[in-house]
PDB file of C-alpha atoms in Angstrom:
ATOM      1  CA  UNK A   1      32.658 -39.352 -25.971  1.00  0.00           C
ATOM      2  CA  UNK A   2      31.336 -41.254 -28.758  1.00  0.00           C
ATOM      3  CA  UNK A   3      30.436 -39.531 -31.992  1.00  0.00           C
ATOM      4  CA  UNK A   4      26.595 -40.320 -31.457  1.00  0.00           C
ATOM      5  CA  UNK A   5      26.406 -39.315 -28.591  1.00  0.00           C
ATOM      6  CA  UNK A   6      27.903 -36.162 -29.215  1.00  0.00           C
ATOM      7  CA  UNK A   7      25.200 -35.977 -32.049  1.00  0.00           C
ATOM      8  CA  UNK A   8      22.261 -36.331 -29.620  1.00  0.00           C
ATOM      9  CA  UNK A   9      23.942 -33.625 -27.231  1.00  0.00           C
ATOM     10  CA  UNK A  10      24.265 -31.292 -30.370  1.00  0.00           C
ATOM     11  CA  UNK A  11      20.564 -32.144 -30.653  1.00  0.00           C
ATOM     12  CA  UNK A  12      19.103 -31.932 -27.438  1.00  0.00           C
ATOM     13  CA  UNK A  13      21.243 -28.078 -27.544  1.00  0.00           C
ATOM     14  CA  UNK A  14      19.554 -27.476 -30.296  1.00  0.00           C
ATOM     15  CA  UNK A  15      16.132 -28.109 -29.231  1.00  0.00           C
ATOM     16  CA  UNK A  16      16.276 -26.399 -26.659  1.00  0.00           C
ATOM     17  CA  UNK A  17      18.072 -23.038 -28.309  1.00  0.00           C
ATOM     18  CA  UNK A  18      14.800 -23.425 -30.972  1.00  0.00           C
ATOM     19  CA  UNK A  19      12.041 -23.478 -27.968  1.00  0.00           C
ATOM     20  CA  UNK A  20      13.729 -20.451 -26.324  1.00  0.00           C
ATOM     21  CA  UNK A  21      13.634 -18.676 -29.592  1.00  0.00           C
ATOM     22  CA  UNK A  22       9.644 -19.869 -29.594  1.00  0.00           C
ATOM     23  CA  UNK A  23       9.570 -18.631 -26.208  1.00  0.00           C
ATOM     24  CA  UNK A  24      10.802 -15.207 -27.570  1.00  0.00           C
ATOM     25  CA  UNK A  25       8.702 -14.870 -30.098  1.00  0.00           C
ATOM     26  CA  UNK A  26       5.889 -15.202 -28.142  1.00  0.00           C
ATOM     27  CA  UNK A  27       6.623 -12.610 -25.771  1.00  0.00           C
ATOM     28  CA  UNK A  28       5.410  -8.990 -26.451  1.00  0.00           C
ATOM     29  CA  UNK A  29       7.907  -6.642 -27.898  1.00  0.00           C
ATOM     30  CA  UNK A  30       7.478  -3.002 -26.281  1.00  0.00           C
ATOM     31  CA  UNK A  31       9.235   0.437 -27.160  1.00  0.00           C
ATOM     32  CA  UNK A  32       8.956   3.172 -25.306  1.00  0.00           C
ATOM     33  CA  UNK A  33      10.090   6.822 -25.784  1.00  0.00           C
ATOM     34  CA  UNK A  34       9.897   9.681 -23.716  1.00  0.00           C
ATOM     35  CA  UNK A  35       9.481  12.777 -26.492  1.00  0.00           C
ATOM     36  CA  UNK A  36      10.840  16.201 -24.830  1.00  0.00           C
ATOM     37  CA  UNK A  37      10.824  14.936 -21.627  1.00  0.00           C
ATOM     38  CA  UNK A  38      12.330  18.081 -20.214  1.00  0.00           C
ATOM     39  CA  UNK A  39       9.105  20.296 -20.966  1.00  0.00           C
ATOM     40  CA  UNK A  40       7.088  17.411 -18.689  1.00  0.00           C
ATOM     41  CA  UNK A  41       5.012  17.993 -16.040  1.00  0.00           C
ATOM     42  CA  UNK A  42       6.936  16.377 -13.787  1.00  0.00           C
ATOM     43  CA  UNK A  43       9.131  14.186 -13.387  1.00  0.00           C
ATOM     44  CA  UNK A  44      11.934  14.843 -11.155  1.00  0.00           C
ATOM     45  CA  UNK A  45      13.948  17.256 -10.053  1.00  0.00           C
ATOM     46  CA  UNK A  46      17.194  16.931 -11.971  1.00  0.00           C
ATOM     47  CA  UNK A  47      18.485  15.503 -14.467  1.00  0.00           C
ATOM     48  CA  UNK A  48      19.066  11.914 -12.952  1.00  0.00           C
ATOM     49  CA  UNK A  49      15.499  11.397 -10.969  1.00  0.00           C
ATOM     50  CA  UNK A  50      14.219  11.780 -15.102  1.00  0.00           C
ATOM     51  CA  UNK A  51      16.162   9.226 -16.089  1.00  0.00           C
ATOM     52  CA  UNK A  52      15.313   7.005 -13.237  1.00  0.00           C
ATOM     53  CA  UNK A  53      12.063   7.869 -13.625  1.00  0.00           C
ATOM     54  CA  UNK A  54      11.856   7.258 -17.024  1.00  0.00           C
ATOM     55  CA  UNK A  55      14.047   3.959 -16.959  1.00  0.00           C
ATOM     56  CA  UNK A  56      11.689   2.760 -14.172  1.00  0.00           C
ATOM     57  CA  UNK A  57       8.637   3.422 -16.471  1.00  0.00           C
ATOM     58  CA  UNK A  58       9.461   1.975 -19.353  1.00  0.00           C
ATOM     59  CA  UNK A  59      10.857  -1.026 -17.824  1.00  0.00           C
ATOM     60  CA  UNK A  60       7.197  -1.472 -16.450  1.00  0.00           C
ATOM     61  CA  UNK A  61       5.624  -1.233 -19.999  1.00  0.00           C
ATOM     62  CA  UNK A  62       7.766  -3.809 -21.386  1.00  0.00           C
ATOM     63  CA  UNK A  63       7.164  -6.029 -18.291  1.00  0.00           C
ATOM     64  CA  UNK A  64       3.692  -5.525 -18.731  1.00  0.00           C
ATOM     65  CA  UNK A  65       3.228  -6.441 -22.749  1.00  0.00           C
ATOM     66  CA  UNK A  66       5.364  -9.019 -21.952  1.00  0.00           C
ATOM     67  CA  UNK A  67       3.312 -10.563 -19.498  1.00  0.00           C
ATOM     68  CA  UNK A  68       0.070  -9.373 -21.155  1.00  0.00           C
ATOM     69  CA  UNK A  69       0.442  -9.191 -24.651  1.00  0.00           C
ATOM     70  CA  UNK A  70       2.625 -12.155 -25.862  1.00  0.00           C
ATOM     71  CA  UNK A  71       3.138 -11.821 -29.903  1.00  0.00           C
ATOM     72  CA  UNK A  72       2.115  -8.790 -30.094  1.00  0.00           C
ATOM     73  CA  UNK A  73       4.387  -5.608 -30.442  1.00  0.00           C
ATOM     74  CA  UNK A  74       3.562  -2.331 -28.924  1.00  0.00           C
ATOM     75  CA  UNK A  75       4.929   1.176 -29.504  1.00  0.00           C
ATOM     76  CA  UNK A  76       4.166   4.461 -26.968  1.00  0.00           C
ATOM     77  CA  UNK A  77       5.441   7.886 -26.981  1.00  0.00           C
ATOM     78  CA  UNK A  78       5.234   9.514 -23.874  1.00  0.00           C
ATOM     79  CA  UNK A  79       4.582  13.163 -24.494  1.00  0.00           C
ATOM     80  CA  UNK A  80       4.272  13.856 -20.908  1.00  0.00           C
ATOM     81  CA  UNK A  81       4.333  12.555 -16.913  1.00  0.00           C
ATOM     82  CA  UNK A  82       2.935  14.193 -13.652  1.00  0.00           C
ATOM     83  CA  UNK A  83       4.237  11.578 -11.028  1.00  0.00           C
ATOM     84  CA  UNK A  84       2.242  11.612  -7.856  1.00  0.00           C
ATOM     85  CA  UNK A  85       2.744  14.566  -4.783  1.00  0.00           C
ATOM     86  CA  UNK A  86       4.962  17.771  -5.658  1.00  0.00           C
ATOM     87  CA  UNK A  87       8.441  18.299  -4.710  1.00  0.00           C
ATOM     88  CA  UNK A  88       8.940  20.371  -1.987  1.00  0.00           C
ATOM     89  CA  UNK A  89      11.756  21.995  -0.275  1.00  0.00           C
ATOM     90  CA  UNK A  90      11.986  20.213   3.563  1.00  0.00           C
ATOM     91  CA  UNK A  91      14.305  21.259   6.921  1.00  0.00           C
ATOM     92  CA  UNK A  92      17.001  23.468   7.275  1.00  0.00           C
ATOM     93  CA  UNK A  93      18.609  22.816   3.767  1.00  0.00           C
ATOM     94  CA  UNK A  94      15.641  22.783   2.063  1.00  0.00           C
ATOM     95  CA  UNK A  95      16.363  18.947   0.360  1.00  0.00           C
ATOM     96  CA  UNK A  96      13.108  18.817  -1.545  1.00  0.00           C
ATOM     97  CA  UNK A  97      11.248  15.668  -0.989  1.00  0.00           C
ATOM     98  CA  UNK A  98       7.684  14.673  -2.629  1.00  0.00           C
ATOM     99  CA  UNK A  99       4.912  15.184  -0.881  1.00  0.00           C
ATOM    100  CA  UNK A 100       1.530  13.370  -1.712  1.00  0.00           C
ATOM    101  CA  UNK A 101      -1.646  14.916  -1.687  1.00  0.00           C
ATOM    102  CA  UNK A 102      -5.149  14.268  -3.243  1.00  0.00           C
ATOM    103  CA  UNK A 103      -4.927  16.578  -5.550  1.00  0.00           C
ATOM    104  CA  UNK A 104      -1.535  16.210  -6.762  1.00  0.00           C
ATOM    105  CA  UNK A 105      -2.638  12.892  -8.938  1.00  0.00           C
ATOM    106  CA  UNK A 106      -0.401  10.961 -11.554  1.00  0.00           C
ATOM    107  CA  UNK A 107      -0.913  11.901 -14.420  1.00  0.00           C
ATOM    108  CA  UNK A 108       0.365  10.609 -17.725  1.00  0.00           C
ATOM    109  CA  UNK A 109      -0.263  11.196 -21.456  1.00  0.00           C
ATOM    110  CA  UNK A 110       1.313   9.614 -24.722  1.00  0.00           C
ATOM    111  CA  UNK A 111       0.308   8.022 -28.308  1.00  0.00           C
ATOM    112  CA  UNK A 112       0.550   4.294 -29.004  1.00  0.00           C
ATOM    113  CA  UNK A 113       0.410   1.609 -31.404  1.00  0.00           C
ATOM    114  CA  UNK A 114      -0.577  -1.992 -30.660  1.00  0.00           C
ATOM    115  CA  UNK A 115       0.647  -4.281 -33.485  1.00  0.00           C
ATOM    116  CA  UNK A 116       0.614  -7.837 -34.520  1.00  0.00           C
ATOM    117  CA  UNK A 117       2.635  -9.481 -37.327  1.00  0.00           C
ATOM    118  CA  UNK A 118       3.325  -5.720 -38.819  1.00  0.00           C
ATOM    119  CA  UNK A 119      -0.860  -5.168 -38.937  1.00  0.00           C
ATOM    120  CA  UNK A 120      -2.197  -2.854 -36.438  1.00  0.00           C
ATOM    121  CA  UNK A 121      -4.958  -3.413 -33.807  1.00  0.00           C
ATOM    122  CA  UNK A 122      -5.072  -0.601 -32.231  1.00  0.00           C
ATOM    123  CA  UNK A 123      -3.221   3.021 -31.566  1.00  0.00           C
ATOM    124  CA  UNK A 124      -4.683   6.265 -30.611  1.00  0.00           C
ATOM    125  CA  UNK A 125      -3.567   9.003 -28.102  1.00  0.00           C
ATOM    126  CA  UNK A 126      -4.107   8.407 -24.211  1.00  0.00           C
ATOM    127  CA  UNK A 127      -4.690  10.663 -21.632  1.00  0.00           C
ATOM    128  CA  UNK A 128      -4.509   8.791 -18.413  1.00  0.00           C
ATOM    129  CA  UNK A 129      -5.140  10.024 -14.662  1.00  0.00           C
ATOM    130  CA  UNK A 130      -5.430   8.105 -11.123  1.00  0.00           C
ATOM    131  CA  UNK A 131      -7.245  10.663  -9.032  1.00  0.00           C
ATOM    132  CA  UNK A 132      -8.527   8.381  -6.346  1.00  0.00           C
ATOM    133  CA  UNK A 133      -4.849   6.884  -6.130  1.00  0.00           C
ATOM    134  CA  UNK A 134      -4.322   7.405  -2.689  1.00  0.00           C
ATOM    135  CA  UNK A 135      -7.654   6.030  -1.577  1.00  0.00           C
ATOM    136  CA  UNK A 136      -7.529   2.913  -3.700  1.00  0.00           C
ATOM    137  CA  UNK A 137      -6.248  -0.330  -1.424  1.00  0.00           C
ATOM    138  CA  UNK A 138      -5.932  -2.201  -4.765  1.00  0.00           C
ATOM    139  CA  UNK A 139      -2.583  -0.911  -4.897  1.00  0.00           C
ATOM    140  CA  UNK A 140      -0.905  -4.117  -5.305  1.00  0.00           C
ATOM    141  CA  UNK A 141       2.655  -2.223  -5.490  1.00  0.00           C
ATOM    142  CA  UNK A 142       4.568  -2.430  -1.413  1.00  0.00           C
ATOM    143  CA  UNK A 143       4.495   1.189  -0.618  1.00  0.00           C
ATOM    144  CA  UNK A 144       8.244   0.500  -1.066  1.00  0.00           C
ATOM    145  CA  UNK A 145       7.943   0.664  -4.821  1.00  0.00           C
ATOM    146  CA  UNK A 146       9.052   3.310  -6.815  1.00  0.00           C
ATOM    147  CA  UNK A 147       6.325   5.154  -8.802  1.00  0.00           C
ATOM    148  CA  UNK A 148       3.918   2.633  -7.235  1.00  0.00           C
ATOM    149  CA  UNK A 149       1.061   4.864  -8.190  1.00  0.00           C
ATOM    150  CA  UNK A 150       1.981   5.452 -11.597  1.00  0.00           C
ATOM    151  CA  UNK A 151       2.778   1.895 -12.089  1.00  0.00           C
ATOM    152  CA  UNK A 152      -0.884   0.889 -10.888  1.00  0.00           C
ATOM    153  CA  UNK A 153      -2.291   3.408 -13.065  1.00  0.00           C
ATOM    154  CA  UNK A 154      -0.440   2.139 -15.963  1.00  0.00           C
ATOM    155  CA  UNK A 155      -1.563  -1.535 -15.135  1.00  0.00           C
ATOM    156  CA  UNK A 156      -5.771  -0.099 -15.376  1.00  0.00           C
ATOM    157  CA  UNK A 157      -4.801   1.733 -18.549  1.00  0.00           C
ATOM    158  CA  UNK A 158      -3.275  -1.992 -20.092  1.00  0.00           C
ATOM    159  CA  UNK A 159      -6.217  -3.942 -18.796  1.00  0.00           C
ATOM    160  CA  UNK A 160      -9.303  -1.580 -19.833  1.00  0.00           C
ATOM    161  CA  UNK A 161      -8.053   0.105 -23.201  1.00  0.00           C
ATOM    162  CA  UNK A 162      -5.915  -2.776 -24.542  1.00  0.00           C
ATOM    163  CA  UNK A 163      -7.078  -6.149 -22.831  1.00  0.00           C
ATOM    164  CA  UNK A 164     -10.679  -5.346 -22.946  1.00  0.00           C
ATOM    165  CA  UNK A 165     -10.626  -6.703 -19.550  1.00  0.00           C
ATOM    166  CA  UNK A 166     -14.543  -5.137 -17.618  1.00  0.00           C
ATOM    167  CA  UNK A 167     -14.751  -4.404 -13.837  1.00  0.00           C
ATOM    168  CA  UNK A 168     -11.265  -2.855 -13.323  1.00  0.00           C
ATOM    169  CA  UNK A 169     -12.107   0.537 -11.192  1.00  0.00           C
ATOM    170  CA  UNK A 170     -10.907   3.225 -13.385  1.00  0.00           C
ATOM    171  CA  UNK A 171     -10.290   6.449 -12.040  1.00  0.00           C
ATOM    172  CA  UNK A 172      -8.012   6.615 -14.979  1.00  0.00           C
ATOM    173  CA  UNK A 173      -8.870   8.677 -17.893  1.00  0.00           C
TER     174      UNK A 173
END
């Protein structure tokens, strides 16, 4: 390989390296923490359906501002979760499996703090709530999903409070 074009390989690696970096930047950075999460609602029934549970949900936040809110940074503390139905104890060895109801609605409340370039937009303390979720057939989560309900009520919370966005059906609140 010749010396130049060696050089225009080391360049072309380059550029590209710098526009993924761009790229980066301009994604949304999210943090989520889950303060005393043993005191919440619920959210599980032992020690690893939390930490699913909690993995799952902040995975979804930082898909979401990543998606949604590119350059911006956002911070939540959960303070505490109601996922959808109540566990209850099923068959002969009384495995307890969730049950969904109407009335047993997610439920979800934590503080936040929308950011851009270290100046904030917006933060306050959220309350949220999807008490129509099992009527809604906006669901766009497969009934497959984990925490489908939660999820969708966490997607109406990001598009009224911090998009702006008018017309999303909010049962949430």
């Amino acid at each position: 390989m010749t010396a130049s074009k060696w050089v225009r390989g080391l360049r072309a690696g380059l550029m590209v390296l710098s526009l993924g970096a761009v790229a980066a930047a301009a994604h949304a950075q999210a943090e989520v923490k889950f303060i005393k999460p043993e005191n919440f609602s619920d959210i599980g029934d032992n020690a690893r359906d939390r930490e699913t549970a909690m993995n799952q949900l902040a995975e979804h936040i930082k898909t979401v501002a990543a998606r949604e809110l590119p350059g911006k940074q956002l911070a939540i503390e959960v303070t505490d979760v109601d996922l959808a139905g109540e566990l209850e104890p099923r068959g002969v060895t009384a495995q307890r499996l969730r049950v969904l109801r109407t009335v047993t609605i997610p439920r979800m409340e934590f503080s936040y703090t929308l950011s851009e370039n270290g100046q904030v937009l917006k933060s306050g303390k959220a309350s949220i709530k999807d008490m129509n979720y099992q009527l809604s057939s906006a669901n766009r989560y497969f009934e497959s999903e984990p925490l489908r309900y939660e999820k969708k009520m966490l997607d109406d919370w990001f598009a009224k409070d911090l998009l702006g966005k008018q017309g999303i059906e909010r049962a949430s609140r």
